[in-house]
XYZ file of C-alpha atoms in Angstrom:
565
model
C 94.661 129.766 63.194
C 97.732 129.363 65.908
C 96.884 126.766 67.441
C 97.249 125.873 71.464
C 99.820 122.631 72.178
C 96.931 121.265 73.776
C 94.574 121.868 71.208
C 97.404 120.190 68.431
C 98.025 117.842 70.159
C 94.586 116.847 70.830
C 94.728 117.125 66.417
C 97.304 115.230 66.050
C 95.476 112.279 67.971
C 97.449 110.208 70.425
C 96.951 106.679 68.998
C 99.470 107.873 66.447
C 102.277 107.108 68.897
C 100.505 105.524 71.657
C 101.204 108.469 74.146
C 97.838 110.093 75.779
C 97.077 114.081 74.746
C 99.044 115.339 77.370
C 101.763 112.994 77.214
C 103.016 113.966 73.585
C 103.035 117.829 74.842
C 105.684 117.170 77.664
C 107.147 115.058 75.099
C 107.047 118.068 72.165
C 108.108 120.788 75.512
C 110.738 118.557 76.213
C 112.143 118.343 72.458
C 112.138 121.965 71.552
C 113.778 122.815 74.633
C 111.067 124.383 76.222
C 111.664 125.024 80.273
C 115.330 123.963 79.380
C 113.651 120.454 79.508
C 112.382 120.648 82.999
C 108.336 118.913 83.726
C 107.213 119.551 86.938
C 103.904 119.149 88.088
C 101.654 119.898 90.848
C 99.261 117.537 92.468
C 97.043 119.962 94.375
C 94.318 119.026 96.897
C 92.465 120.977 98.728
C 92.128 119.231 102.618
C 88.518 119.702 103.251
C 87.584 115.761 102.653
C 89.165 112.180 101.880
C 90.558 111.100 98.453
C 88.687 108.476 96.211
C 88.626 107.432 93.397
C 88.502 110.078 91.096
C 91.072 111.577 92.496
C 93.592 108.505 92.222
C 93.455 109.185 88.096
C 94.560 113.068 88.933
C 97.230 111.255 90.571
C 97.995 109.265 88.547
C 98.789 111.386 85.718
C 100.295 113.968 88.466
C 102.649 112.095 89.687
C 102.978 109.955 86.667
C 104.073 112.209 84.590
C 106.359 113.684 86.226
C 107.808 109.932 86.944
C 107.912 108.798 83.666
C 109.851 112.049 81.559
C 112.419 112.558 84.870
C 109.982 115.289 86.792
C 108.824 116.473 89.710
C 105.529 116.439 91.029
C 104.527 118.397 94.193
C 101.832 118.075 96.770
C 100.457 120.744 96.749
C 97.826 121.575 99.247
C 95.210 124.365 98.374
C 94.519 125.384 101.665
C 93.244 128.649 100.979
C 89.681 128.122 102.692
C 90.236 127.448 106.706
C 85.812 127.146 107.160
C 86.439 123.813 105.902
C 89.541 122.478 105.823
C 91.725 120.385 108.631
C 94.554 117.798 109.653
C 93.041 115.038 109.848
C 92.489 115.136 105.616
C 96.317 116.593 104.962
C 97.279 113.369 106.778
C 95.318 111.330 105.142
C 96.163 112.458 101.709
C 100.106 111.878 102.772
C 99.304 108.021 103.026
C 96.827 107.898 100.743
C 99.274 109.146 98.133
C 101.762 107.345 99.563
C 100.163 103.561 99.360
C 99.014 104.122 95.448
C 102.474 104.384 95.194
C 103.877 108.168 94.537
C 106.845 110.232 95.942
C 106.458 114.241 95.672
C 109.284 116.165 95.265
C 108.054 118.515 97.731
C 105.469 119.390 100.359
C 104.211 122.679 99.974
C 101.031 125.040 100.819
C 98.996 127.498 99.208
C 99.397 128.880 102.633
C 102.882 128.917 101.567
C 101.813 131.747 99.625
C 99.695 133.863 101.359
C 102.599 137.269 101.702
C 103.501 136.334 97.786
C 99.896 136.545 96.703
C 98.904 139.219 99.169
C 101.555 141.291 97.513
C 100.229 141.004 93.920
C 97.491 141.697 95.130
C 98.329 145.419 96.517
C 100.317 145.814 93.198
C 96.924 145.350 91.177
C 95.525 147.834 93.014
C 97.946 150.005 92.638
C 98.345 149.326 88.756
C 94.602 149.498 88.011
C 93.209 146.379 88.159
C 91.612 145.882 90.845
C 89.236 147.341 93.669
C 87.401 146.921 97.018
C 83.379 146.195 96.246
C 81.177 146.836 99.310
C 77.910 144.924 98.070
C 77.206 141.701 99.306
C 77.996 138.833 97.402
C 73.765 138.553 96.171
C 74.130 141.975 94.630
C 77.368 141.294 92.883
C 76.023 138.485 91.174
C 72.558 140.361 90.423
C 75.472 143.109 88.839
C 76.470 140.511 86.380
C 74.901 139.953 83.948
C 74.184 136.704 81.918
C 76.364 135.416 78.875
C 74.172 137.231 76.598
C 73.830 140.602 78.132
C 76.255 142.921 79.623
C 77.291 142.949 83.698
C 76.975 146.222 85.466
C 79.427 148.170 86.691
C 80.016 147.850 90.472
C 79.670 151.946 92.191
C 83.019 150.920 93.998
C 84.940 150.157 90.444
C 86.372 154.027 90.120
C 86.799 154.547 93.755
C 90.321 155.252 93.990
C 94.113 152.829 94.400
C 95.302 154.525 97.170
C 91.239 153.887 99.268
C 90.571 150.339 97.947
C 94.516 149.794 99.220
C 94.029 150.884 102.679
C 90.420 149.070 102.986
C 92.053 146.528 102.095
C 94.277 146.323 104.724
C 91.698 146.822 107.461
C 90.082 143.570 105.745
C 93.143 142.460 106.416
C 93.570 143.778 109.904
C 89.827 142.544 110.765
C 88.076 145.575 110.572
C 85.064 144.254 108.795
C 82.579 141.098 109.547
C 82.516 138.975 107.103
C 80.373 139.719 103.842
C 81.406 143.226 104.515
C 83.668 143.581 101.923
C 86.022 141.564 99.184
C 88.329 142.801 96.403
C 87.242 142.154 93.409
C 89.751 141.526 89.648
C 88.980 144.412 87.392
C 88.650 143.719 83.752
C 85.909 143.594 82.325
C 81.895 143.350 82.839
C 81.037 142.983 79.142
C 83.143 140.508 78.724
C 81.589 137.317 76.860
C 83.849 134.951 79.612
C 81.363 136.047 82.218
C 84.871 134.975 84.930
C 86.058 138.040 82.937
C 83.604 140.186 84.594
C 85.568 141.520 87.921
C 85.734 137.765 89.773
C 86.482 138.450 93.101
C 89.812 137.472 94.231
C 90.159 138.265 97.850
C 87.492 137.822 101.019
C 87.157 137.789 104.707
C 87.015 134.268 106.655
C 87.133 135.225 110.418
C 88.201 131.809 111.089
C 90.939 130.458 112.088
C 93.622 128.909 109.844
C 95.079 124.747 110.209
C 98.502 126.441 109.473
C 98.436 129.868 110.321
C 96.794 130.371 112.223
C 94.837 134.116 112.661
C 97.768 135.432 111.213
C 95.076 135.973 108.317
C 91.869 137.773 107.757
C 91.527 137.905 104.418
C 92.258 135.049 101.890
C 92.085 134.173 98.381
C 89.783 132.731 95.618
C 91.319 129.612 94.284
C 91.240 130.968 90.460
C 93.387 133.715 92.235
C 95.574 131.477 94.173
C 96.246 128.365 91.821
C 97.601 130.012 89.283
C 100.293 131.885 90.475
C 100.787 128.485 93.202
C 101.733 127.518 89.904
C 104.688 130.065 88.897
C 105.759 130.818 92.100
C 106.677 126.949 92.492
C 107.925 126.770 88.653
C 105.237 124.682 86.801
C 105.508 123.921 83.761
C 102.598 121.360 83.442
C 99.654 122.322 85.448
C 97.163 119.606 84.330
C 93.201 119.747 85.808
C 90.099 118.147 84.682
C 87.517 119.814 82.158
C 85.445 121.407 84.406
C 89.160 124.260 84.670
C 88.726 124.714 80.889
C 86.269 127.470 80.995
C 88.814 129.274 84.584
C 92.079 128.637 81.753
C 91.335 132.061 79.891
C 91.559 133.539 84.012
C 94.202 131.848 84.916
C 96.226 133.019 81.768
C 95.454 136.502 82.827
C 96.735 136.889 85.872
C 99.596 134.507 85.177
C 100.941 137.416 82.761
C 100.311 140.041 85.240
C 102.384 138.173 88.052
C 104.994 137.888 85.141
C 108.049 140.809 85.953
C 109.088 142.326 82.874
C 110.862 139.933 80.441
C 110.426 137.409 81.946
C 109.548 134.360 79.621
C 108.936 131.283 81.988
C 104.817 130.932 82.998
C 103.509 127.804 84.335
C 100.361 126.405 80.465
C 96.922 124.664 82.361
C 96.013 121.228 80.156
C 92.689 119.591 81.118
C 91.712 116.166 81.339
C 88.700 114.904 81.424
C 87.304 113.061 84.718
C 86.916 110.045 86.111
C 82.552 109.035 86.606
C 81.729 105.637 87.850
C 78.310 104.273 87.016
C 76.561 103.444 90.948
C 79.601 105.846 92.403
C 79.056 109.597 94.416
C 81.742 111.136 93.373
C 81.283 114.759 94.991
C 82.990 115.169 98.211
C 80.875 117.047 99.937
C 77.739 114.715 99.685
C 80.283 111.834 100.387
C 80.499 114.197 104.091
C 77.106 113.926 103.545
C 77.271 110.619 103.967
C 79.335 110.704 106.862
C 77.387 113.298 108.909
C 74.149 111.188 108.607
C 75.773 108.462 109.747
C 74.526 106.946 106.707
C 77.649 104.592 106.806
C 80.784 103.949 108.982
C 83.459 106.575 107.790
C 85.583 107.809 105.745
C 87.223 104.435 105.401
C 83.826 102.929 105.100
C 84.239 99.935 102.201
C 81.277 101.019 100.449
C 82.359 104.204 99.741
C 85.163 104.699 96.867
C 87.787 107.129 99.296
C 90.988 105.666 98.627
C 90.956 104.587 102.528
C 87.909 102.693 102.236
C 88.487 100.548 98.652
C 92.085 99.932 100.711
C 89.500 98.697 103.307
C 87.976 96.447 100.889
C 90.942 94.761 99.496
C 91.153 96.847 96.430
C 95.246 97.481 95.706
C 96.997 100.245 94.245
C 98.307 98.246 91.915
C 95.033 97.003 90.236
C 93.546 101.364 90.477
C 96.885 101.730 88.560
C 96.170 99.405 86.019
C 92.120 100.002 85.832
C 93.123 104.394 85.179
C 95.845 102.282 82.698
C 92.846 101.255 80.354
C 90.557 103.894 80.189
C 93.432 106.589 79.368
C 93.039 110.302 79.437
C 91.477 112.226 76.845
C 89.436 115.491 76.875
C 85.668 114.247 76.555
C 84.073 113.773 79.667
C 81.802 110.044 79.413
C 80.751 107.457 82.410
C 83.093 104.326 82.972
C 81.618 101.218 83.963
C 81.953 99.999 88.273
C 82.597 96.707 86.375
C 85.970 97.901 84.623
C 87.191 98.777 88.239
C 86.086 95.716 89.447
C 87.747 93.771 86.665
C 90.781 95.309 87.334
C 90.885 94.159 90.696
C 89.855 90.873 90.421
C 92.543 90.774 87.926
C 95.134 91.252 89.782
C 94.260 89.827 92.544
C 93.991 86.425 91.310
C 98.117 87.017 90.854
C 98.659 86.723 94.528
C 95.339 86.499 96.983
C 96.094 83.039 98.431
C 93.406 80.253 97.826
C 91.357 79.009 101.332
C 88.801 77.942 101.582
C 85.733 79.799 102.849
C 81.126 78.242 103.856
C 78.728 81.534 104.395
C 76.139 79.119 104.446
C 77.271 76.477 106.400
C 75.149 72.800 106.638
C 76.525 69.540 107.713
C 78.246 66.471 105.482
C 79.052 62.987 107.359
C 81.295 60.914 105.196
C 79.412 58.363 106.653
C 82.518 55.323 105.071
C 84.515 57.060 107.163
C 85.760 55.929 111.007
C 85.062 58.018 113.416
C 88.151 59.956 114.363
C 89.532 59.989 110.578
C 91.097 62.796 110.003
C 93.393 63.321 106.637
C 96.223 66.389 106.448
C 95.352 67.523 102.178
C 98.536 69.740 100.712
C 97.224 72.370 98.951
C 98.364 74.664 96.742
C 98.206 78.899 98.117
C 98.033 79.568 94.386
C 97.784 78.416 91.347
C 99.122 81.356 89.088
C 101.998 81.726 91.969
C 102.902 78.238 92.715
C 106.215 80.051 94.827
C 104.102 80.619 97.270
C 103.590 77.039 98.208
C 101.247 75.055 100.206
C 99.372 74.422 103.066
C 97.756 71.783 105.509
C 93.977 71.364 105.481
C 92.221 68.872 108.076
C 89.844 66.852 106.086
C 87.638 64.696 108.552
C 84.299 62.071 109.309
C 81.990 65.808 109.473
C 82.107 68.807 106.952
C 80.953 71.995 106.492
C 79.493 72.696 103.083
C 78.164 75.382 100.972
C 74.475 74.595 101.531
C 73.712 75.851 98.036
C 76.573 72.400 96.917
C 72.818 70.225 98.238
C 69.338 69.579 96.392
C 66.892 66.829 97.344
C 64.954 67.019 94.768
C 67.409 68.749 92.274
C 66.801 69.791 87.897
C 68.663 68.433 85.264
C 72.258 69.827 84.365
C 72.406 70.458 88.765
C 76.003 68.508 88.792
C 76.508 68.720 92.677
C 74.834 66.542 95.639
C 72.133 65.040 95.602
C 70.277 61.735 96.919
C 71.316 59.273 93.801
C 72.934 61.790 91.467
C 76.652 62.003 89.557
C 79.742 61.724 91.829
C 80.921 65.080 93.223
C 84.577 65.630 94.565
C 85.842 67.517 97.331
C 88.208 70.181 96.267
C 91.842 68.382 96.799
C 90.068 65.300 97.847
C 87.705 62.746 97.523
C 85.144 62.013 94.997
C 81.812 61.063 96.879
C 78.486 59.901 95.886
C 75.670 61.424 98.151
C 73.524 59.409 99.711
C 70.598 61.034 101.508
C 70.775 63.449 104.065
C 69.233 64.222 108.225
C 66.498 66.056 109.315
C 64.956 67.984 111.999
C 60.832 68.139 113.006
C 60.370 71.334 110.581
C 61.866 68.961 107.789
C 64.671 71.804 107.065
C 67.789 69.460 106.048
C 70.591 68.832 108.966
C 72.778 67.117 107.303
C 74.341 66.285 104.349
C 75.305 61.886 103.512
C 77.222 60.643 101.553
C 80.435 58.270 100.643
C 84.258 58.110 99.791
C 85.233 56.823 97.219
C 88.133 55.303 98.544
C 90.371 54.557 96.194
C 89.486 58.272 94.459
C 92.131 60.908 96.195
C 93.458 63.287 94.676
C 96.694 61.901 92.899
C 95.449 58.204 93.233
C 95.185 56.503 90.017
C 91.616 56.343 91.063
C 91.265 59.786 90.745
C 90.754 60.276 87.396
C 87.298 59.405 86.746
C 85.852 62.902 85.858
C 82.998 64.742 87.632
C 81.709 67.426 86.541
C 81.436 69.595 90.223
C 84.433 70.200 92.459
C 82.920 72.297 95.816
C 85.024 73.500 98.489
C 84.429 72.412 102.437
C 85.945 72.997 105.568
C 86.747 70.223 108.328
C 83.931 70.428 111.420
C 86.681 70.237 114.413
C 89.359 72.107 112.737
C 86.872 74.984 111.810
C 87.414 78.959 112.571
C 84.438 81.180 113.326
C 84.235 84.306 111.108
C 82.707 87.231 110.115
C 82.220 87.767 106.786
C 81.285 90.875 105.756
C 79.259 91.689 101.651
C 79.637 94.697 100.391
C 77.867 95.884 97.318
C 77.344 98.600 95.710
C 76.353 101.508 98.020
C 73.140 103.186 95.491
C 70.436 101.599 93.524
C 70.769 104.435 90.598
C 73.621 104.133 88.003
C 73.951 107.894 88.184
C 73.657 109.085 91.658
C 74.968 112.250 91.200
C 72.111 114.361 90.785
C 70.635 113.303 94.352
C 70.278 116.273 96.896
C 72.059 115.527 100.230
C 68.905 115.551 101.824
C 67.189 112.155 99.909
C 70.496 110.049 100.075
C 69.017 107.730 102.508
C 66.748 106.684 100.089
C 68.595 106.188 97.294
C 70.846 104.292 98.851
C 71.053 99.878 97.981
C 69.482 98.259 101.180
C 71.524 94.860 100.500
C 74.968 96.985 100.371
C 76.417 95.114 102.848
C 75.310 91.399 104.346
C 76.773 90.551 107.406
C 77.033 86.073 107.971
C 78.858 83.969 109.867
C 81.099 81.671 108.221
C 82.991 79.206 108.762
C 87.231 79.222 107.407
C 90.239 77.317 106.918
C 92.492 76.482 110.123
C 94.774 77.729 108.286
C 93.843 81.142 109.313
C 94.126 81.911 112.299
C 96.968 83.944 112.171
C 95.639 86.007 108.721
C 97.004 89.403 109.217
C 94.855 93.277 107.865
C 95.267 93.562 104.607
C 96.468 90.011 103.804
C 94.505 88.837 100.356
C 92.847 85.967 99.545
C 90.409 83.738 96.914
C 87.737 82.160 99.182
C 87.125 79.050 96.632
C 83.954 79.473 94.134
C 83.055 82.436 96.737
C 85.185 85.565 95.408
C 88.604 87.907 97.509
C 88.614 88.676 100.127
C 90.925 91.035 102.388
C 90.716 90.777 106.590
C 89.367 93.839 108.123
C 90.882 96.444 110.939
C 88.731 94.815 113.435
C 90.262 91.609 112.672
C 91.060 90.007 116.079
C 92.105 86.830 117.306
C 89.759 84.522 117.610
C 87.904 87.008 116.338
C 88.190 87.560 111.744
C 86.486 89.545 110.311
C 86.876 89.668 106.341
C 85.635 91.917 103.292
C 84.570 90.946 100.706
C 86.622 92.809 98.002
C 85.183 91.749 94.869
C 83.426 88.902 93.992
C 84.459 86.261 91.073
C 82.753 86.857 88.319
C 81.611 90.373 86.519
C 78.253 90.936 87.661
C 77.143 91.866 83.773
């Protein structure tokens, strides 16, 4: 049996060439002169929600294939259902694609082709390939049969073509209510392929369209519009996810009916595995439900897997592209551990995020052998991974804020931070100190940690060569800026939340997915801009949130410093 180009590439294995199986097909087509060496893809989102991390995988291959092989990728909005679609989503999709670093060749809409699709439907009716059915959707479904039993012909299947054409025109003229009639392709009610059992190709929708207004009262189904739109645009490689494999025979059947006699050009559909992530909801419908129920603050909530949410959280375009490259494209479904995405983000941020200090659970540290009013400027490297990013000044004063976890009055063995009479500890970028005690309030709570400075131990001095087992971060109490820090974590408790019904989502959310804390940060952050990427030393990677204002800084935790596995 002859193999399709897709099956041939899959059986040969992408490993042998370093190309994924779709790239192998593209390269073979270019080398054979198919399509005259032309490569054209498309990214066809439905404008009924915001794009998420799963769409990023599709974007990277749709645009990436075209970019790599000198082709073009069109952005084509699948706007065939005015009930769910909105201009808000169109604008957001454009922004997300640009943010990921891609440009489209032409912006198209399925609605651009409504006249051609309607004319094709008329031709199918007149050539005996379609008919108007007056049964309800429930009746049609009951007559479909099962995979092992054939379906039953509609009582309207053999109505005269002229009658069906007249009814189809009247459907579009608005004479009939929604659900009263549909246009069905006449194929084979006994086919082993359930998609061939006279599928619905047009239905009545009496809702204004965001681009065409009330011009149309009938709208094409996805299976009818998709392949034909590919054909009208000149797409060569129509790339989609594996759930569309069962739809491919119908795609081919309809495209072949559309092709004028004697022509050879036609698009082909190729499928890859979709992205499934642990602890992550990928259903756009359920993500919308989270927003509508007020369980998140919106589509751009940093706990959402939407690209706008990840952007607000501090994920970078490069990190997402790197992640997609790591996981690759296959024809086998699987689930990727969320920690791999976090690793990609951490790896990218490590290269360019400025290092600063922030204290999220503060307790005062008093350096008792420094005089009152002591104020020393220390030069801090912004990024040890890239010294060209320069330095900034951090002021060291007699009183500092340190993290409460860096002190224990009674410490266990192998606790190397501050404890009375314990090991010496270095202040990051500054002196080595020795803890001498602490102060407490009436309830016994520690209010201040006391320590003495080795005055010859400042970083760069001769005495600074003494080895210590711990270095802690700090912020001057005199110069510290108040800040709100939002610690984001996984939104769902379950590793696989995909099966949770929309109405039960609330019961499965991680109660610690957002923790808001007051913190003190370095004075150098007073001019921090929205979207700046930072590494809070020993805490994690953070970004400045759009809610941030001068004097009211807000930082989001992008990702922790280490993998939690």
